[in-house]
Tab-separated table of C-alpha atoms in Angstrom:
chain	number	residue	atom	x	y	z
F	400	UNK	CA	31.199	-15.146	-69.546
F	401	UNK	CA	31.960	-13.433	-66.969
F	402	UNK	CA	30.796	-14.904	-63.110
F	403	UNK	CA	28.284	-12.158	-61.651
F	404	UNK	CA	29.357	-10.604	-58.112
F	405	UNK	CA	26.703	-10.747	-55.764
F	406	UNK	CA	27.739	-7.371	-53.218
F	407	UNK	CA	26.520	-7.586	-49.767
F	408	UNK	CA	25.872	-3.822	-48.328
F	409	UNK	CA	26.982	-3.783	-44.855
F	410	UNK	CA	23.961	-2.280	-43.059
F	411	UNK	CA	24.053	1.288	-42.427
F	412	UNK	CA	24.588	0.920	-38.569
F	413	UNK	CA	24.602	5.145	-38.250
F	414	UNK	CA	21.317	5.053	-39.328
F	415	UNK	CA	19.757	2.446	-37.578
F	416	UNK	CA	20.994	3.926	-34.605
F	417	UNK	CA	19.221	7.299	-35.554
F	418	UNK	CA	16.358	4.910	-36.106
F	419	UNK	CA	16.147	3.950	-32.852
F	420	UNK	CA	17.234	7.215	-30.979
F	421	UNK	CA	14.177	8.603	-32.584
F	422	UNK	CA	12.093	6.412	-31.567
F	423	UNK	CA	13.005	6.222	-27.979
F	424	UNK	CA	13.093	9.963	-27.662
F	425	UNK	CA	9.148	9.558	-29.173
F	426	UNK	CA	8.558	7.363	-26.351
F	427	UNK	CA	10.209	9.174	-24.029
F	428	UNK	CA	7.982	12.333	-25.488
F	429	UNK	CA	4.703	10.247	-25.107
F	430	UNK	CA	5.735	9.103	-22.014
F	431	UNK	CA	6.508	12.927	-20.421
F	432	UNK	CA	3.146	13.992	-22.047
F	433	UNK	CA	1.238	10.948	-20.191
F	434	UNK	CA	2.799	10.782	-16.746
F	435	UNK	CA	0.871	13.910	-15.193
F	436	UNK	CA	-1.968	12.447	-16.198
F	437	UNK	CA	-1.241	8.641	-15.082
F	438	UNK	CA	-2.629	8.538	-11.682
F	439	UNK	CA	-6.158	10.290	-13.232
F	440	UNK	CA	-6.613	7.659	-15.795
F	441	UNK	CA	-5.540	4.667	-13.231
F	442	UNK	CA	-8.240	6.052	-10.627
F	443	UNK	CA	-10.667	7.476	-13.249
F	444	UNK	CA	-10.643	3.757	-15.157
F	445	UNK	CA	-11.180	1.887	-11.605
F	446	UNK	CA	-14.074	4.042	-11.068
F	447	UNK	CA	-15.559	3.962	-14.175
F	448	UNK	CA	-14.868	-0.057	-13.627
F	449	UNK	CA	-16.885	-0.284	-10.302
F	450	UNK	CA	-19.478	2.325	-11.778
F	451	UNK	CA	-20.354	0.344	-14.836
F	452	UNK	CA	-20.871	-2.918	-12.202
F	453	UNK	CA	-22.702	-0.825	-10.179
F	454	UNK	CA	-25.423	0.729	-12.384
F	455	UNK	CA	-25.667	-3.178	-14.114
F	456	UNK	CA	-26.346	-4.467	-10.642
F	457	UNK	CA	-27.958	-1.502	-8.650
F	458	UNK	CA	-31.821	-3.573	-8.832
F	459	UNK	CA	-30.301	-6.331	-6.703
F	460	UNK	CA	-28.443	-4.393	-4.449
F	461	UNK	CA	-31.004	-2.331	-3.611
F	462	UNK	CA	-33.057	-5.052	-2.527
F	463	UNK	CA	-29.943	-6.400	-0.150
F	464	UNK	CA	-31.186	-5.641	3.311
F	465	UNK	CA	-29.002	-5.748	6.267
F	466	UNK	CA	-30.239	-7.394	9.618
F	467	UNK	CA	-29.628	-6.140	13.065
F	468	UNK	CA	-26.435	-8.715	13.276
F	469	UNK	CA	-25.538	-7.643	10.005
F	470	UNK	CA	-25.346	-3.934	11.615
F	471	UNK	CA	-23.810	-5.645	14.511
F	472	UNK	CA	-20.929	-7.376	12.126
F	473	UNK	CA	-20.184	-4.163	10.731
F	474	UNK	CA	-20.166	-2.247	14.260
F	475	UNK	CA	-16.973	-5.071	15.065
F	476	UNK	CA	-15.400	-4.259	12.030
F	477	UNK	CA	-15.115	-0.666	12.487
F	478	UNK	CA	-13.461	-1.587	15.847
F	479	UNK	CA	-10.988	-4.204	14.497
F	480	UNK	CA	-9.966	-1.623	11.643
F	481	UNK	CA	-9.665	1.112	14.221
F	482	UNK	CA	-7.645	-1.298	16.131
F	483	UNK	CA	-5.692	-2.394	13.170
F	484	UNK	CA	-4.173	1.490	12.326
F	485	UNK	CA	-3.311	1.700	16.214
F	486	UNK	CA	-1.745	-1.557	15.842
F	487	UNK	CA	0.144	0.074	12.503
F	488	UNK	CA	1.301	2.969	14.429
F	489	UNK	CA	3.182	0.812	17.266
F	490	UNK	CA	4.730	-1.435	14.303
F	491	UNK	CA	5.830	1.927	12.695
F	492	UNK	CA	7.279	3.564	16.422
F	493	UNK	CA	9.558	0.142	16.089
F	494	UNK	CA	10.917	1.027	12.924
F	495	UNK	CA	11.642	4.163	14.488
F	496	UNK	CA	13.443	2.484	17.068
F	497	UNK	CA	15.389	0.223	14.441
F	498	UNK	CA	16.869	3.578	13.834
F	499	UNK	CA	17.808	4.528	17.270
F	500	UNK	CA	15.848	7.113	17.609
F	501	UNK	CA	13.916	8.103	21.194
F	502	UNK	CA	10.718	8.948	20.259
F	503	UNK	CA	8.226	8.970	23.472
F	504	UNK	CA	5.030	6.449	22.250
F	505	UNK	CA	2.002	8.350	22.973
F	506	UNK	CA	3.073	10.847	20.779
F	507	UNK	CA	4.088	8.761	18.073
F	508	UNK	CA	0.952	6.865	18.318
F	509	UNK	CA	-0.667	10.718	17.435
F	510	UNK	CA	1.080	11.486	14.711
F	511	UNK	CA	0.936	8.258	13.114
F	512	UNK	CA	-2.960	8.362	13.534
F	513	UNK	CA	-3.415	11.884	12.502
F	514	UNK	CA	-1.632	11.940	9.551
F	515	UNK	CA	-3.010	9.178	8.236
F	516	UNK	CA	-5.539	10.289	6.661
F	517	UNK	CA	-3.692	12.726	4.878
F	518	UNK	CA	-2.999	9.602	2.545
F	519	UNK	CA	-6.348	10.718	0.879
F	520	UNK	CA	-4.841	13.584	-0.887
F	521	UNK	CA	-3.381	13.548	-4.052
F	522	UNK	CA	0.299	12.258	-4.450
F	523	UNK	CA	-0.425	9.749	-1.668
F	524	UNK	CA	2.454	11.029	0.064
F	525	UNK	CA	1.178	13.719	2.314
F	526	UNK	CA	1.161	11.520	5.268
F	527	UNK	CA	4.686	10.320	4.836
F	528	UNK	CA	5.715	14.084	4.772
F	529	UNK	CA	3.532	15.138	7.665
F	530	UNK	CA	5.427	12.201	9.723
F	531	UNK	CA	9.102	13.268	8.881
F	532	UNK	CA	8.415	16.852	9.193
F	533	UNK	CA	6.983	16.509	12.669
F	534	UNK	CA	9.893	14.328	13.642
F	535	UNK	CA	12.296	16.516	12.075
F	536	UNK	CA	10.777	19.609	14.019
F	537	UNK	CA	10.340	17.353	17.451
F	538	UNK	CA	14.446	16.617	17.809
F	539	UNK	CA	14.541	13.290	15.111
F	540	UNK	CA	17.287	13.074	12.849
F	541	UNK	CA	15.769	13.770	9.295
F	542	UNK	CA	17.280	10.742	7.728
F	543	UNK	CA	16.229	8.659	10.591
F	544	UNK	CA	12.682	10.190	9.864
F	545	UNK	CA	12.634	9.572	6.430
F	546	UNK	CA	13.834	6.066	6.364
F	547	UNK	CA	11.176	4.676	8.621
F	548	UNK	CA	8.524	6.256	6.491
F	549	UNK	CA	10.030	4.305	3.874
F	550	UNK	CA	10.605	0.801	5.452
F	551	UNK	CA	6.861	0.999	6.754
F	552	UNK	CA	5.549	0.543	3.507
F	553	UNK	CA	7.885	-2.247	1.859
F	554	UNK	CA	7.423	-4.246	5.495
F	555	UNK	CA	3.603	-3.636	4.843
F	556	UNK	CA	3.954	-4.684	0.826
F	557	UNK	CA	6.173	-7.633	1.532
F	558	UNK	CA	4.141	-8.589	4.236
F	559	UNK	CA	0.904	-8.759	1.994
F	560	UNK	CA	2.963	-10.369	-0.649
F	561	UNK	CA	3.695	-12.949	1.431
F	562	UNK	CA	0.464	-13.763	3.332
F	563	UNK	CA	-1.269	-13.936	-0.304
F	564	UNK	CA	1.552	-16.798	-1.735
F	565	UNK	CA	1.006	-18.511	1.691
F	566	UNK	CA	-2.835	-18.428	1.812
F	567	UNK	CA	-3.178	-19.493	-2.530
F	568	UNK	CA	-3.584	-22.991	-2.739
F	569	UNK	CA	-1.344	-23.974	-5.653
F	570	UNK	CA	-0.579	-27.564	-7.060
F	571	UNK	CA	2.885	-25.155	-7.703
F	572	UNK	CA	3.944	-25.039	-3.982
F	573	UNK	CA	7.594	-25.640	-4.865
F	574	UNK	CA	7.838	-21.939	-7.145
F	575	UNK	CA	5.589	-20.331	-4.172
F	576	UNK	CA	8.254	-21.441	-1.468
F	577	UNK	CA	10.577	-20.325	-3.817
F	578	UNK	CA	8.738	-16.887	-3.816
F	579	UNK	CA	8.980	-16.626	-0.243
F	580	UNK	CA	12.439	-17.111	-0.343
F	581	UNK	CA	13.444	-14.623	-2.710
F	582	UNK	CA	10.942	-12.346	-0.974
F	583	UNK	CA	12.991	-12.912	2.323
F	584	UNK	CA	16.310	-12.188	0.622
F	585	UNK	CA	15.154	-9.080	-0.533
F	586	UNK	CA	14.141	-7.307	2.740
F	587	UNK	CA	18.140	-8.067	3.692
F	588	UNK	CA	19.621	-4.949	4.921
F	589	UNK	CA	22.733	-5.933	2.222
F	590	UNK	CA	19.965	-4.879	-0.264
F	591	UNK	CA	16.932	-3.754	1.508
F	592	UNK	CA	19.632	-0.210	2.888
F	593	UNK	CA	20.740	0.575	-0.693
F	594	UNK	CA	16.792	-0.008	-1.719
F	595	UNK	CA	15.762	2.822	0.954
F	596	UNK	CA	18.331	5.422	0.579
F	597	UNK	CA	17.417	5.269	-3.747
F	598	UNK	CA	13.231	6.100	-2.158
F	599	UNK	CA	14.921	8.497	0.025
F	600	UNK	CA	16.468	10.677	-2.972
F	601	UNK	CA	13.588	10.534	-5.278
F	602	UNK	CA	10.842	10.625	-3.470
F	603	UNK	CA	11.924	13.586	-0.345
F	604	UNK	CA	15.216	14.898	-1.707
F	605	UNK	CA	13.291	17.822	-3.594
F	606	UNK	CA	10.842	18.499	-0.514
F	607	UNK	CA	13.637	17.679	2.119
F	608	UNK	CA	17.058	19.378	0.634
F	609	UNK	CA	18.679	19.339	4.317
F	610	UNK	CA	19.425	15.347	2.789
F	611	UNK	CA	23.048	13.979	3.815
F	612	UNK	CA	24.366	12.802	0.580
F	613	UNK	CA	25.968	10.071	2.580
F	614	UNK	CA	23.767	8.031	4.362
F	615	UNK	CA	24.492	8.491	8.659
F	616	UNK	CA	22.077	5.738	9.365
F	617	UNK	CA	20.607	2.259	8.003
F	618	UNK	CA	19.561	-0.671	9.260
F	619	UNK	CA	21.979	-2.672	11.448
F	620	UNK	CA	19.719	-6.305	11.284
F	621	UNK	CA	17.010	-8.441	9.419
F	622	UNK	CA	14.185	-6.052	9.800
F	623	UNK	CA	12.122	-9.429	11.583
F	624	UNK	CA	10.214	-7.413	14.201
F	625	UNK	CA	8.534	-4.892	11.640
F	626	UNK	CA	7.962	-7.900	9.173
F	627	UNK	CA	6.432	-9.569	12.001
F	628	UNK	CA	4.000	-6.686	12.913
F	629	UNK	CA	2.870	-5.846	9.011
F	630	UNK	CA	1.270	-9.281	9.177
F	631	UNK	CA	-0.345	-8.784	12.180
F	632	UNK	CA	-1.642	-5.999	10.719
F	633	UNK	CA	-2.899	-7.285	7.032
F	634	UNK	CA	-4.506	-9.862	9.556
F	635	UNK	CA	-6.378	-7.044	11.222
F	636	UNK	CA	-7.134	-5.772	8.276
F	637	UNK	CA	-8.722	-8.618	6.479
F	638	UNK	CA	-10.424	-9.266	9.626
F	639	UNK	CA	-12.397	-5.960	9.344
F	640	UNK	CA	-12.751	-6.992	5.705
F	641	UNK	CA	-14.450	-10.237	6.967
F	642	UNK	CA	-16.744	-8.839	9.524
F	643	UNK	CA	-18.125	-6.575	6.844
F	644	UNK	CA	-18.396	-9.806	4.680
F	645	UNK	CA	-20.217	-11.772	7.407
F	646	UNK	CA	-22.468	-8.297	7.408
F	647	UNK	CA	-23.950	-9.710	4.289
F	648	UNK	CA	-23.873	-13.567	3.835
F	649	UNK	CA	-22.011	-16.342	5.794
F	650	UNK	CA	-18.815	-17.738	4.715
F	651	UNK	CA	-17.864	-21.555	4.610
F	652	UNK	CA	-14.863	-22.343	6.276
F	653	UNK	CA	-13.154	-23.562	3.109
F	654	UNK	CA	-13.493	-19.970	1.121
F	655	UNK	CA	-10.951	-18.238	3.537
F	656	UNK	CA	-7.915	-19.158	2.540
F	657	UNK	CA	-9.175	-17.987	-0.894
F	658	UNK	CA	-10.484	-14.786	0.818
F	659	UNK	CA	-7.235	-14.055	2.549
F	660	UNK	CA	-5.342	-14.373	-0.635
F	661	UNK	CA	-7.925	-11.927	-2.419
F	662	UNK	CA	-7.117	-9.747	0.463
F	663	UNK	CA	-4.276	-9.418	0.811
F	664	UNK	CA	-3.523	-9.370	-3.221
F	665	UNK	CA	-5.605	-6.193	-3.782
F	666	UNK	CA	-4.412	-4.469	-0.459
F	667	UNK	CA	-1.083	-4.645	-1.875
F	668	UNK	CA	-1.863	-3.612	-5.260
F	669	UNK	CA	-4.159	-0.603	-3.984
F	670	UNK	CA	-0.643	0.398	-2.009
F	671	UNK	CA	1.850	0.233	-4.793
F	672	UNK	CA	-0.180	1.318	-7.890
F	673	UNK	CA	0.616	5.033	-8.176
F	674	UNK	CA	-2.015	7.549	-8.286
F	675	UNK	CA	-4.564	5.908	-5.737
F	676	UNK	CA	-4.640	7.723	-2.957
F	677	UNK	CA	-5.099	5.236	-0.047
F	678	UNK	CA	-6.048	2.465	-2.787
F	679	UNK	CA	-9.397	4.067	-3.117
F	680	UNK	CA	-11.002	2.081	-6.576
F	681	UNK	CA	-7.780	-0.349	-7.233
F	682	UNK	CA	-8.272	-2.154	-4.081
F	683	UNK	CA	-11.937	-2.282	-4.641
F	684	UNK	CA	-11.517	-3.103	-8.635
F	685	UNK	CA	-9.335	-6.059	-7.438
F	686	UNK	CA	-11.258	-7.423	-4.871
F	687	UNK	CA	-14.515	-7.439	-7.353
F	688	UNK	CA	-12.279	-9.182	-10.046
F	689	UNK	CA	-10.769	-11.673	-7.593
F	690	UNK	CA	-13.489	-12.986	-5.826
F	691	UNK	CA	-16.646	-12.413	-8.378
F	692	UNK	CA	-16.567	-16.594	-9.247
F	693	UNK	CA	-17.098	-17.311	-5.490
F	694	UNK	CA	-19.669	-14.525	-4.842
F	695	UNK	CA	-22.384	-12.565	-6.542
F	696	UNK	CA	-21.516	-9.417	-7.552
F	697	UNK	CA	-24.290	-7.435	-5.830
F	698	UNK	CA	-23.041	-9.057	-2.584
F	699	UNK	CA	-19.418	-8.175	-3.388
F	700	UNK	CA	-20.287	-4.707	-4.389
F	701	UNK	CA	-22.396	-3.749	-1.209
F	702	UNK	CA	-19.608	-5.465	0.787
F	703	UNK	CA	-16.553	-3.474	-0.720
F	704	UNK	CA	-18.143	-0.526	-0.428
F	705	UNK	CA	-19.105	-0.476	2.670
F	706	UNK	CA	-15.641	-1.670	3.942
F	707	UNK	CA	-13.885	1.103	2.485
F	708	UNK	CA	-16.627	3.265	4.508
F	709	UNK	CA	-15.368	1.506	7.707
F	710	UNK	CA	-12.300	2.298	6.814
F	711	UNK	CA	-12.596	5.840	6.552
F	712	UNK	CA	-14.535	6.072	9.605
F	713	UNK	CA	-12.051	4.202	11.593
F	714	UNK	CA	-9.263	6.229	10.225
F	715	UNK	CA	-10.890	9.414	10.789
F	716	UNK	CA	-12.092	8.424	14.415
F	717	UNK	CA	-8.526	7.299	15.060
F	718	UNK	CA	-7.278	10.642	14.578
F	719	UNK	CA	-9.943	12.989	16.025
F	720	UNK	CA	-9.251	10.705	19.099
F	721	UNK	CA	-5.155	11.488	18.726
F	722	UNK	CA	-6.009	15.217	18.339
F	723	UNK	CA	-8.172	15.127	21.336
F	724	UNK	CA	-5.790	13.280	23.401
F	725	UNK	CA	-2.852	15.472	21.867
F	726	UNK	CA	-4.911	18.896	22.383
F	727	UNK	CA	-6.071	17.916	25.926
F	728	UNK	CA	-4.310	15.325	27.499
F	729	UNK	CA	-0.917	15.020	26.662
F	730	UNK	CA	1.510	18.382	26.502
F	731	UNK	CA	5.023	16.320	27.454
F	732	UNK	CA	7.634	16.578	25.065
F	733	UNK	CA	7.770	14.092	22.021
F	734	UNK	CA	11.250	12.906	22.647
F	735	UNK	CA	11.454	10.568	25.548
């Protein structure tokens, strides 16, 4: 009898491949399809989010009453947060300086403050633009102009980052010193230029064509100054955040490290999730998620939303002021 031949078909490797070319070109197709619509469903979920809390907690909000130091607390925070964008606009005229470039302060300080609010608009870019455009036109080099609209940002993001590993408490301190470190590494200029020129291509190369494919400047030195100021600034800002806190309900000294770390989590994550403009409903979704064990959630709902109504009064005070002082007061050239 003859020994039966067991045959092993080699798999059919062209048609696995096709396999899986068609099914990354489906994803690819979903993918396309989805994207225009991305930043709608991110905002449009976070609102529905905070609308759902809102009508299952509007009885007890609407009996929250605010007290004349209450009104007081939220008067200060209006005035720190104004404070904190001025304070954002001098970090962001040293960046420009990091650059070389000679732009004169005061007039700096005005277009940082009155494009700002342009962050409001859809895309989330509009300020960014506004700022290199108005360099561009004032005598700045255009890459110089675009790169420190770019390093603002990732100082401000790594700056939050940072603040919120520093502020958790965590029985793992050893990975969250190890965080920080990799986090320092990575604003290196060895990979921190190569980082900013890639943002510089695909995020202004189709609105700004007059692009150098070669980059003429970059950053010389650890960017420690700028660093430095973004966390003076998430400071400022969770400062305003606390004021409008204390607006509502004391806090025990041992909640603000948690607070700070809350902060400066969903500050970060209302900056880099796309389709937010200015973090309007991520920050806000965050902050409710975060923090809803340690407060109630009427509390933390009155509080977030009146914060984000400081903020856009501060914002848009901050540049009505610039325009005034830009209009009325100051006509001397931008360069210095």
């Amino acid at each position: 009898m003859q020994p039966t031949k067991l045959k092993i078909h080699q798999p059919n490797s062209d048609a696995e491949l096709q396999t899986t070319g068609g099914f990354l070109k489906l994803i690819k197709i979903i993918l396309g399809f989805v994207k225009p619509y991305l930043k709608w469903i991110i905002v449009g979920g976070t609102l529905f989010f905070l609308a759902a809390n809102f009508r299952k907690h509007w009885q007890e909000i609407s009996e929250i009453e605010i007290t004349s130091t209450g009104w007081m607390y939220l008067a200060v925070a209006l005035v720190v947060t104004l404070f904190a964008h001025a304070w954002s606009a001098w970090v962001w005229l040293g960046i420009v300086k990091e650059f070389k470039q000679p732009v004169r302060p005061r007039w700096g300080l005005q277009l940082y403050l009155i494009t700002n609010i342009a962050k409001y608009l859809p895309g989330n870019i509009w300020h960014f633009y506004g700022r290199i455009v108005a360099m561009k036109d004032s005598g700045v080099a255009l890459e110089a102009a675009a790169l420190s609209v770019l390093l603002e940002p990732l100082m401000m993001a790594t700056a939050a980052l940072g603040v919120a590993l520093v502020s958790y408490r965590s029985p793992y301190w050893i990975l969250q010193i190890l965080a920080l470190i990799v986090l320092g590494i990575g604003i290196h200029p060895i990979i921190l230029n190569p980082i900013l020129r890639f943002l510089e291509k695909s995020k202004f190369k189709k609105k700004l064509s007059e692009l150098p494919e070669k980059p003429a400047c970059q950053l010389d030195h650890y960017p420690f100054r700028p660093l430095l100021g973004e966390v003076g600034f998430i400071l400022l800002r969770w400062s305003g955040f606390m004021f409008v806190l204390l607006a509502f309900q004391p806090v025990h000294f041992n909640q603000i490290s948690l607070l700070l770390g809350a902060y400066s989590f969903s500050w970060l994550l209302g900056l880099l999730i796309p389709g937010a403009p200015g973090g309007l409903g991520v920050f806000e979704a965050m902050a409710l998620a975060l923090l809803s064990h340690q407060f109630s959630a009427p509390i933390l709902l009155s509080v977030i939303t009146f914060y984000r109504l400081v903020t856009i009064i501060a914002e848009t005070v901050g540049a009505l002021l610039a325009k005034l002082d830009q209009r009325f007061l100051d006509h001397s050239h931008p360069i210095t």
